[in-house]
Short mmCIF file of C-alpha atoms and ligand atoms in Angstrom, two decimals:
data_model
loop_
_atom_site.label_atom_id
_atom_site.label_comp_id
_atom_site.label_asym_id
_atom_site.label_seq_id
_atom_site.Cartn_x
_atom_site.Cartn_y
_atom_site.Cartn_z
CA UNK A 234 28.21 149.30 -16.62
CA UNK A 235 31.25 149.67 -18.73
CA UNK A 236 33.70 152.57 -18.13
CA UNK A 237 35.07 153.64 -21.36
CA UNK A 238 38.72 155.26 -20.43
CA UNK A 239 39.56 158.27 -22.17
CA UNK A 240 42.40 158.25 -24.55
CA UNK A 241 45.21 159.67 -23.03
CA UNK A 242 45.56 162.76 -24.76
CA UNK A 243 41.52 163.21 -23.84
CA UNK A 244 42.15 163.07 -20.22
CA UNK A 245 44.98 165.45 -20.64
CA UNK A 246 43.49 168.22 -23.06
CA UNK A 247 46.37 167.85 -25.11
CA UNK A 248 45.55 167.99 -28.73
CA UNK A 249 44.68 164.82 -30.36
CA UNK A 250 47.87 163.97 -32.84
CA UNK A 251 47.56 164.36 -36.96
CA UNK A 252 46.97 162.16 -39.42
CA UNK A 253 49.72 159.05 -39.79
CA UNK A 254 49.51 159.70 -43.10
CA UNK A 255 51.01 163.01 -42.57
CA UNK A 256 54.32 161.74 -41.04
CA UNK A 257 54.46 159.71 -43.81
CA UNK A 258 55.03 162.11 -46.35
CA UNK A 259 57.06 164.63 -46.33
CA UNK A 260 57.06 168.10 -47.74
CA UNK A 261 59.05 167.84 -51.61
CA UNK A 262 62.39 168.87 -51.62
CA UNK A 263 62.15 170.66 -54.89
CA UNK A 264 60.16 173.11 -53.16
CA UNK A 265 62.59 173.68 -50.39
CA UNK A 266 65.00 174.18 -52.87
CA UNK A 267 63.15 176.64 -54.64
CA UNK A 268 62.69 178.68 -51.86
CA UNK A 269 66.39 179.07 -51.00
CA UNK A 270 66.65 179.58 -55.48
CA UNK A 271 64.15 182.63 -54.63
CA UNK A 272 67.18 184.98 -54.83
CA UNK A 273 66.82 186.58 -58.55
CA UNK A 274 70.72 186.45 -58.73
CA UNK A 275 70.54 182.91 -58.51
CA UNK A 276 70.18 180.93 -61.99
CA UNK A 277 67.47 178.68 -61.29
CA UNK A 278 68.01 175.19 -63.27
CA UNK A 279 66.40 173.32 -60.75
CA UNK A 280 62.23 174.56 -60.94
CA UNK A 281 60.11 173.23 -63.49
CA UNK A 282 59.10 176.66 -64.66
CA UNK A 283 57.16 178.21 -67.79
CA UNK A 284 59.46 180.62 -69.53
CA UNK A 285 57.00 183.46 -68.45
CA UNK A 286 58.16 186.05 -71.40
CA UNK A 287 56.87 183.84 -73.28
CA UNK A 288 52.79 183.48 -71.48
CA UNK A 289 50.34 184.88 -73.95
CA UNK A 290 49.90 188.00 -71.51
CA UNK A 291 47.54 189.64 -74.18
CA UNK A 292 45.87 186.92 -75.31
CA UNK A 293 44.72 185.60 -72.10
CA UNK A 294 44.23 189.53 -70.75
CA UNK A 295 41.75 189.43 -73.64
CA UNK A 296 39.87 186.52 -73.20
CA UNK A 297 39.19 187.05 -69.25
CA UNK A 298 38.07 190.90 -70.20
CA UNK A 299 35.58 188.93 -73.24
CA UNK A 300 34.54 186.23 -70.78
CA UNK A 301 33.66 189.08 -67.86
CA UNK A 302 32.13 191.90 -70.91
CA UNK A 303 29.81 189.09 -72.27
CA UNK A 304 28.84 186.31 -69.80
CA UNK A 305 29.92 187.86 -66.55
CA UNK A 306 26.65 185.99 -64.71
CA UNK A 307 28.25 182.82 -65.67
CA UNK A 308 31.80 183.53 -65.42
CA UNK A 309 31.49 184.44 -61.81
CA UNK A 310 28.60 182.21 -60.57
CA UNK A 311 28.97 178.29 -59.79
CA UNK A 312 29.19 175.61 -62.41
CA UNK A 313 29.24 172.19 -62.42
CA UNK A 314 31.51 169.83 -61.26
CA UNK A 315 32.63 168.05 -64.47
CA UNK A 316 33.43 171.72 -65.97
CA UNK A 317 32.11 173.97 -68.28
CA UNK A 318 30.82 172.20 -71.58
CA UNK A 319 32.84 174.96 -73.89
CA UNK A 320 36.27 174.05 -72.32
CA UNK A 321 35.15 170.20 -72.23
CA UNK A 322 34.51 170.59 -75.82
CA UNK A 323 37.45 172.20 -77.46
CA UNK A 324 39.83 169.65 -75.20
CA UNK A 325 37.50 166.56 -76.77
CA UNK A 326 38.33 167.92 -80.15
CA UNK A 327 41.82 168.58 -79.88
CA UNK A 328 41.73 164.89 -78.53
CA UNK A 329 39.91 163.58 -81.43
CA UNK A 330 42.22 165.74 -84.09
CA UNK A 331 45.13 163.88 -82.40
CA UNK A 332 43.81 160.42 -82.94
CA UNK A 333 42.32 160.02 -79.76
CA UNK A 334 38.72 159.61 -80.63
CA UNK A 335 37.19 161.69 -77.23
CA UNK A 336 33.40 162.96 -75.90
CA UNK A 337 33.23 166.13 -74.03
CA UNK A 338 31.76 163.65 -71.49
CA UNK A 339 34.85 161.18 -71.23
CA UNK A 340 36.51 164.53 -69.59
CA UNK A 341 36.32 166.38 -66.18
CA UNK A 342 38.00 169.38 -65.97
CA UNK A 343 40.54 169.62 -62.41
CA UNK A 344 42.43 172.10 -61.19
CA UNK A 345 45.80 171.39 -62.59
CA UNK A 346 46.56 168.09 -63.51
CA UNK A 347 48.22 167.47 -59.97
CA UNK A 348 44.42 167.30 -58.74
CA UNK A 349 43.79 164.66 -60.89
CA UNK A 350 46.22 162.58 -59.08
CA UNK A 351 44.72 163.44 -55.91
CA UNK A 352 41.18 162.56 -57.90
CA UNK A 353 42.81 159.16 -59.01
CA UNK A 354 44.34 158.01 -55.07
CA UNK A 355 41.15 158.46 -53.65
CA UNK A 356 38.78 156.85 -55.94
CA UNK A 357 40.99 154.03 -56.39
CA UNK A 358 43.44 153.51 -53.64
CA UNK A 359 42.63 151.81 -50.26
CA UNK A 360 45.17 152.41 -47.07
CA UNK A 361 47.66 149.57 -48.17
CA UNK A 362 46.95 149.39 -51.56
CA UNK A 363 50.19 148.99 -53.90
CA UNK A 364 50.86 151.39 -56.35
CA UNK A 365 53.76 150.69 -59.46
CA UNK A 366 55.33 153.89 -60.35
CA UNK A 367 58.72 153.79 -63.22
CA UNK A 368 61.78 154.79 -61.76
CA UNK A 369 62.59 157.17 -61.10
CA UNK A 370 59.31 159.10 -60.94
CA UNK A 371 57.40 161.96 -61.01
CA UNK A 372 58.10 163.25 -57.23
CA UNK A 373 54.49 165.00 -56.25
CA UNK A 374 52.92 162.04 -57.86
CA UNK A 375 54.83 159.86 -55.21
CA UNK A 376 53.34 162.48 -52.60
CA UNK A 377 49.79 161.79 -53.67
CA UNK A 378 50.26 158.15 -53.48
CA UNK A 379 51.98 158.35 -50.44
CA UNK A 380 49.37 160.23 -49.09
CA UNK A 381 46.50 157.87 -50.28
CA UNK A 382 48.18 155.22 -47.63
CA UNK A 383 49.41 153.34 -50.86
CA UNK A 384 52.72 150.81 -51.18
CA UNK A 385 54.83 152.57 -53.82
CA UNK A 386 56.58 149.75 -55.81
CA UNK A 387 59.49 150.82 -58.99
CA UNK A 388 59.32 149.23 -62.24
CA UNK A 389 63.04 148.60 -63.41
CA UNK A 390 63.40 151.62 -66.07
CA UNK A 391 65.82 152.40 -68.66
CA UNK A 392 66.87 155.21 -70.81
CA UNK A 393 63.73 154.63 -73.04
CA UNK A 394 61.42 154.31 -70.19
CA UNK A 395 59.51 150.98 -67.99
CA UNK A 396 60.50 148.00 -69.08
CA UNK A 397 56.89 146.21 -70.26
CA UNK A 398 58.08 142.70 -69.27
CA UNK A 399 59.29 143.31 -65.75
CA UNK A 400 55.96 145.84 -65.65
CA UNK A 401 54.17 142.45 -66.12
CA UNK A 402 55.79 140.27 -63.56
CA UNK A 403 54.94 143.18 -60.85
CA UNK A 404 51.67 143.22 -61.90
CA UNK A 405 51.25 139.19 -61.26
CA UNK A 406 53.57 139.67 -57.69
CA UNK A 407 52.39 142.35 -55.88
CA UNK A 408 48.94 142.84 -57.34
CA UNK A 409 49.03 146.94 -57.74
CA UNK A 410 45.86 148.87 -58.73
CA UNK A 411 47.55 151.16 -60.85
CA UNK A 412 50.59 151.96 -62.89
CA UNK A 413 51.86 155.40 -63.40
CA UNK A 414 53.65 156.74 -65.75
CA UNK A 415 55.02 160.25 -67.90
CA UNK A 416 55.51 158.25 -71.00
CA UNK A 417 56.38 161.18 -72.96
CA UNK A 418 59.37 163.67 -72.23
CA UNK A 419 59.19 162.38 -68.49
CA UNK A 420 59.62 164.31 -65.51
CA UNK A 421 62.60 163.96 -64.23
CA UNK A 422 64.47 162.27 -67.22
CA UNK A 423 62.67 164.24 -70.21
CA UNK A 424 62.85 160.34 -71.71
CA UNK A 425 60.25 159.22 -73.77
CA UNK A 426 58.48 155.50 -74.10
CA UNK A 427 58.58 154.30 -77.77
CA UNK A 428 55.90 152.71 -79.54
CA UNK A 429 56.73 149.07 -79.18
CA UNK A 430 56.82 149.36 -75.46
CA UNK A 431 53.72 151.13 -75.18
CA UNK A 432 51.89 148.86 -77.33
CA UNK A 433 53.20 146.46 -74.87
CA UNK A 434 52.01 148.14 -71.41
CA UNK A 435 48.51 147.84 -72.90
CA UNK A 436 48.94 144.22 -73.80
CA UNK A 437 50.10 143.67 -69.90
CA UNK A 438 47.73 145.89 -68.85
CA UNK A 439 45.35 144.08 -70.62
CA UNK A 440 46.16 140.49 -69.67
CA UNK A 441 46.89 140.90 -65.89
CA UNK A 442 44.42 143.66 -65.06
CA UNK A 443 45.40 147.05 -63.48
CA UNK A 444 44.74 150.94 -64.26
CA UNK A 445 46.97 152.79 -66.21
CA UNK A 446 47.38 156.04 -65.14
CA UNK A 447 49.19 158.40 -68.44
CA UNK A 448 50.52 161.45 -67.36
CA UNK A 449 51.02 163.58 -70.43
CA UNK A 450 51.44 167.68 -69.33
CA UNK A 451 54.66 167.82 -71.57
CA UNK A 452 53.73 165.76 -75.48
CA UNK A 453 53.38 168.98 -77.18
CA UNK A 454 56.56 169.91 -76.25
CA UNK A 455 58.06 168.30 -79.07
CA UNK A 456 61.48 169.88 -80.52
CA UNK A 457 62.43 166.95 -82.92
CA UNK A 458 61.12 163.39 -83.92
CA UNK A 459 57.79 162.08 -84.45
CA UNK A 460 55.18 162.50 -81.78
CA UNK A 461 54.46 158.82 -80.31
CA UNK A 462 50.56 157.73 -79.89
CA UNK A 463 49.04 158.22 -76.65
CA UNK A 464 48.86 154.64 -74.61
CA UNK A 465 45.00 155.10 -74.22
CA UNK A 466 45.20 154.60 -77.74
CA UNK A 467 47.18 151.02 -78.37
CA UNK A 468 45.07 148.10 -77.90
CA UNK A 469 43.78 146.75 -74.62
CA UNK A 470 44.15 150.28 -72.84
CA UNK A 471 40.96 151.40 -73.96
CA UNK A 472 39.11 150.76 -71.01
CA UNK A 473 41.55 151.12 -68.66
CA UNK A 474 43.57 154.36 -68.76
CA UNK A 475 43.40 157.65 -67.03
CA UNK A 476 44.83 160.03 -69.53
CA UNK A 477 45.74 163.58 -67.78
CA UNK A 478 46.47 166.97 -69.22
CA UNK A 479 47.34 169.95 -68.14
CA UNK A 480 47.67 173.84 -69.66
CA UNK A 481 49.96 174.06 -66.81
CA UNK A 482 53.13 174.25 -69.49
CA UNK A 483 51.60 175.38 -72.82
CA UNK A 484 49.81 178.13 -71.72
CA UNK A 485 49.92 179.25 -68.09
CA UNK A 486 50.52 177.19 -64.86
CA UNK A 487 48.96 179.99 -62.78
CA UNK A 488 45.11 179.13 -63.85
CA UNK A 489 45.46 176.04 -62.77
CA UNK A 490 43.45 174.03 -65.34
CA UNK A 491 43.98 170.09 -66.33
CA UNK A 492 41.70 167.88 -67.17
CA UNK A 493 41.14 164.04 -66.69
CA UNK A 494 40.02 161.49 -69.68
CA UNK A 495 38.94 158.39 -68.09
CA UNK A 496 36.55 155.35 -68.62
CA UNK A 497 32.95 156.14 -67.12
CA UNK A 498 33.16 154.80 -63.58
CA UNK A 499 35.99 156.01 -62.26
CA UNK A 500 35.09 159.15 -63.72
CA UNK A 501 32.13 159.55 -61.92
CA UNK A 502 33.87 158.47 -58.60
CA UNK A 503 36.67 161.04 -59.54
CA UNK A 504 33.78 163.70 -59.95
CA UNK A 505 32.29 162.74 -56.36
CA UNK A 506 35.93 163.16 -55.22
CA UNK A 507 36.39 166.73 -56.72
CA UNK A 508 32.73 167.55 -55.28
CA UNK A 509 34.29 167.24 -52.01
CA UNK A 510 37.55 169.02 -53.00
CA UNK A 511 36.76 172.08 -54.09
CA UNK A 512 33.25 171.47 -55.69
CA UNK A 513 34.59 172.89 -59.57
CA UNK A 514 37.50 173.99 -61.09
CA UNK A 515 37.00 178.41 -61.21
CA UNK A 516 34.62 179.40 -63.98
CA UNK A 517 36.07 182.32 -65.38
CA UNK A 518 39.41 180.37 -65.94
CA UNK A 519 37.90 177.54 -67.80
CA UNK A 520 35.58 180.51 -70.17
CA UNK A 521 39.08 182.31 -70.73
CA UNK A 522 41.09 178.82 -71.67
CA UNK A 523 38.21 177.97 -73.79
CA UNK A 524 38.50 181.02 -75.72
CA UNK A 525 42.59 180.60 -76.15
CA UNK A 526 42.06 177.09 -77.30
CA UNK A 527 41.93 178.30 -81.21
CA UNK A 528 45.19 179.87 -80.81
CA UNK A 529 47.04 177.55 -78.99
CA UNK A 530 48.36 175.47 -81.14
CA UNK A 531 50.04 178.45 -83.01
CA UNK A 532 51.38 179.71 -79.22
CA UNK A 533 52.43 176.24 -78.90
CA UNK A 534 54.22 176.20 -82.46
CA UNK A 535 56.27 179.89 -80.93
CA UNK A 536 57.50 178.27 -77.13
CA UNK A 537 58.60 175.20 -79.31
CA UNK A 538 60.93 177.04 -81.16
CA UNK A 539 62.17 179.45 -78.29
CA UNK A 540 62.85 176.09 -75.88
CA UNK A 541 64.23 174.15 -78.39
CA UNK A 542 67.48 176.86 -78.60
CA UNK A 543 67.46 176.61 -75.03
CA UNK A 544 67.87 173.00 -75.03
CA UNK A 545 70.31 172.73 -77.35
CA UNK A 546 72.25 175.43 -75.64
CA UNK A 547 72.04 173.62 -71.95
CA UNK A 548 73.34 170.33 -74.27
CA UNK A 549 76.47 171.87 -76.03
CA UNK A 550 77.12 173.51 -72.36
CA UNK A 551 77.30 170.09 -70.77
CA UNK A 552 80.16 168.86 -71.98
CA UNK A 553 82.42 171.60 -70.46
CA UNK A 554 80.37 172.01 -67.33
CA UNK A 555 80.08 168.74 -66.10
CA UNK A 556 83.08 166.56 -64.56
CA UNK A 557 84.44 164.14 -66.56
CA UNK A 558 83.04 160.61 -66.72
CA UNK A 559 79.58 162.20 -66.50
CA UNK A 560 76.69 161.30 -69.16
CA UNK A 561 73.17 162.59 -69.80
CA UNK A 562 70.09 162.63 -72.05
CA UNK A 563 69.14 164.86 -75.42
CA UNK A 564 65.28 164.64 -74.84
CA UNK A 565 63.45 165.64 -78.03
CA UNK A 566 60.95 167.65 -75.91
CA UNK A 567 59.69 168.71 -72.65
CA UNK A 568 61.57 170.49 -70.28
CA UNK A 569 64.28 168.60 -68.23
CA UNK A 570 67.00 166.45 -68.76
CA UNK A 571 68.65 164.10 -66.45
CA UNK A 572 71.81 163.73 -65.91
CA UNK A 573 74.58 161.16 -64.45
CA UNK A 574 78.09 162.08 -62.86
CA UNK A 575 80.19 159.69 -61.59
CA UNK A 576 79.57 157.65 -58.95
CA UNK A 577 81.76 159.33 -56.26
CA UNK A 578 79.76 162.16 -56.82
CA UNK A 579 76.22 162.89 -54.04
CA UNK A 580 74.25 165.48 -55.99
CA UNK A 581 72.22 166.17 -52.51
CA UNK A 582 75.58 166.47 -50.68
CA UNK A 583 77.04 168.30 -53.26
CA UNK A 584 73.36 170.90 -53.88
CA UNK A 585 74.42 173.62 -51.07
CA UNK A 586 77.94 174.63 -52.51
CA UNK A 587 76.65 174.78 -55.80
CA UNK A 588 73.99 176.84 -54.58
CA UNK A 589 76.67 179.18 -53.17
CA UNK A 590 77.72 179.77 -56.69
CA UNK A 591 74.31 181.27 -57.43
CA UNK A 592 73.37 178.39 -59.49
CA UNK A 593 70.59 175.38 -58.83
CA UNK A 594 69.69 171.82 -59.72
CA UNK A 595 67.44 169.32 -58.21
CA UNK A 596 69.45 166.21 -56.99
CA UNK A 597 68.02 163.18 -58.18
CA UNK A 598 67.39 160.89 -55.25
CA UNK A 599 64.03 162.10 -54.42
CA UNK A 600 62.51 160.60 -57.07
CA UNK A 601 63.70 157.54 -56.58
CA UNK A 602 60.77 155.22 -55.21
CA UNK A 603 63.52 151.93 -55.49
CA UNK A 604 67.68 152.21 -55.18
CA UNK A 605 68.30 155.80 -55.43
CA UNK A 606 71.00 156.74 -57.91
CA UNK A 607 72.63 159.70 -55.56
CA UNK A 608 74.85 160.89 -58.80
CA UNK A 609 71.97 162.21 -60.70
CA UNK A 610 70.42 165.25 -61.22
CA UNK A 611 67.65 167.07 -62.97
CA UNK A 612 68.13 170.37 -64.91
CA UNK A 613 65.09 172.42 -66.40
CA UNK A 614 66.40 174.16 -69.69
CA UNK A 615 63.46 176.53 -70.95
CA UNK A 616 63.27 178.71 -67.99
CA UNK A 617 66.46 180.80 -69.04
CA UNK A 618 68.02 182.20 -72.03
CA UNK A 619 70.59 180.67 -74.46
CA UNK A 620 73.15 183.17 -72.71
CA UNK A 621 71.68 182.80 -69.11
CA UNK A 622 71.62 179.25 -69.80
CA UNK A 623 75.97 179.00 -70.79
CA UNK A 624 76.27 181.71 -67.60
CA UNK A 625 74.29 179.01 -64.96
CA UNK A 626 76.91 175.73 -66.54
CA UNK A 627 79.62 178.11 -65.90
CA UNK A 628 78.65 178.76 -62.28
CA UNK A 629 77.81 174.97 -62.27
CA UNK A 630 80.94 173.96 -63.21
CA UNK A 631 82.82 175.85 -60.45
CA UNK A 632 80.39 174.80 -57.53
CA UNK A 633 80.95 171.18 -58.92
CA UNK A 634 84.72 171.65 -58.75
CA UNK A 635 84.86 173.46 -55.28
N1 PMP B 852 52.40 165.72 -63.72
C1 PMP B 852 53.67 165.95 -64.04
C2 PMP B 852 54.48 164.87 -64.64
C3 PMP B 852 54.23 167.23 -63.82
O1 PMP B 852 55.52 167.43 -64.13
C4 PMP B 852 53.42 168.24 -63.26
C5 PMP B 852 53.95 169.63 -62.99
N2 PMP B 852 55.23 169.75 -62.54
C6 PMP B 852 52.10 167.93 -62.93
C7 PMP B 852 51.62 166.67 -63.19
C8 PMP B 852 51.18 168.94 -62.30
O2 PMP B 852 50.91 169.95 -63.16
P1 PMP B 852 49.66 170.94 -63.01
O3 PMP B 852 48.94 170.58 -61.74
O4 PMP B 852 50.23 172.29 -62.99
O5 PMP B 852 48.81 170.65 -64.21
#
């Protein structure tokens, strides 16, 4: 007879330990620091926050009190997994308006886009699996990778974006399932891909074989410029991008609705994924959305023009705020920008005596998955006012000098 020995923590009653996985990854430090930014005195630059005078309060008051007046047996009971075929609809045929010829069945609705990355890691990711990300990257995308058991590799990145060629070579080296990527007004940087280099992402997606996962929460942000096509929609991507979406900054982050646009089977495994995460997205959120959807694009049209003043007023700010020596973007949409000091400058170091001047940033390190550049730093300009906005690079530009 074989005597099995208990595990040591077994024979002791102590508790068996968590996950590895969980020591892995740590909590993001852009929440931290928006808990210490809590204060109200403190002018918050560094969350990636709706302007919330500007959410449709009345609008979306008025669709939930339509949704629960006329179909309240459907807005409150169960529905299916994929989402409810009004929502799925309308986002298929603002797809299909956009040049992005889209089913109601190509979608699944999730609850904010951020599940869809969770969706994505587990129906494609094994424990070891490598994952290419641009650099730097998208920080709670890094968590759901990280989580997932995946090997995060960077993709040498630029002011425009990933550099296709180099995207190529780690493709053919280290053999990743999947390649992330904001492409348009990019969290952190608020940089956008151009067309040539997303033509060519499909061609190397193409040739060499791997997803491409297109993270796109911010392209109707636009302020200036021509919008750029979706990569789903250049040649070779066709059948093998995950396009995500969100209403997280266009109409409300608090109902927690994205949705996911992806190639049948991985779909389907996505939708077994979300069955075990939280069975559907709510029902009465996705019957309210679906009812804002007419007027969105003309709510859209009115946070455009109230965040494009803000941006420009966080850009002629800069300049006297920052030290000297110091460079940064002029994104034509979205809601960051990224900026550079110089290099004797540690924007973590330097975060908790700028914070003592009541103002906040998120360093840029953390979003490094390569060489961290420890003189950058992220700033969110559509939270504030034009006035709030000069009031926070004031503050800034005494905690930078002190
Ligand atoms: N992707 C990117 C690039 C983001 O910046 C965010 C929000 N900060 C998300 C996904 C998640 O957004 P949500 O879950 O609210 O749709």
């Amino acid at each position: 007879m074989t005597v099995i020995e208990p595990a040591p923590h077994h024979a002791s009653g102590a508790l068996p330990p968590l996950a590895a996985r969980t020591q892995v990854v740590g909590g993001s430090p852009v929440r931290d620091i928006l808990a210490v930014t809590a204060r109200p005195e403190v002018i918050n630059f560094a969350g990636g926050l709706p302007a919330p005078e500007l959410f449709d309060r009345e609008g979306i008051a008025a669709a939930f009190r339509d949704v629960l007046a006329e179909t309240p047996e459907r807005a409150l009971q169960y529905s299916t997994t994929e989402g409810e075929p009004s929502l799925r609809a309308g986002l298929a045929a603002r797809f299909s308006a956009r040049g992005l010829p889209t089913d109601a069945d190509d979608l699944l609705v999730t609850t904010g886009s951020q599940q869809g990355l969770s969706l994505l890691a587990t129906a494609l990711l094994e424990p070891g699996d490598t994952v290419l990300v641009e650099d730097p990257c998208y920080l709670a995308a890094l968590q759901a990778f990280g989580l997932a058991g995946a090997r995060v590799v960077a993709v040498p990145s630029d002011a425009d974006g990933v550099d296709p060629q180099a995207l190529e070579e780690l493709v053919l080296r280290e053999r990743p399932k999947l390649f992330y990527t904001v492409p348009t007004f990019q969290n952190p940087t608020g940089r956008t891909l151009p067309a040539e280099r997303r033509a060519a992402v499909a061609r190397a997606a193409a040739r060499r074989g791997v997803w491409i996962v297109e993270d796109d929460p911010y392209g109707e942000l636009r302020y200036e410029g021509e919008r750029v096509p979706w990569i789903a929609a250049y040649p070779g991507a066709e059948d093998r991008t995950v396009l995500l979406g969100s209403f997280s900054k266009v109409m409300a982050p608090g109902i927690r609705l994205g949705w996911l646009r992806a190639p049948a089977e991985l779909r389907r495994a996505c939708a077994v994924a979300k069955q075990a995460a939280d069975l559907h997205t709510p029902t009465l959120n996705q019957l309210a959305a679906a009812r804002c959807l007419p007027g969105l694009d003309a709510h859209v049209a009115r946070i455009r023009d109230v965040y494009r003043e803000r941006r420009d007023a966080m850009l002629a700010g800069l300049a006297g705020a920052l030290p000297e020596g110091s460079s940064w973007n002029r994104p034509q949409g979205g809601m960051f920008l990224w900026a550079r000091l110089p290099e004797s400058y540690d924007t973590t170091a330097l975060l908790a005596d700028v914070v003592r001047h009541e103002v906040a940033y998120v360093p840029g390190a953390p979003f490094y998955a390569g060489q961290p550049d420890r003189s950058t730093l992220r700033l969110c300009f559509v939270t504030q006012t034009p006035q709030e906005i000069a009031e926070g690079l004031r503050r800034l530009a005494q905690g930078l000098r002190s």
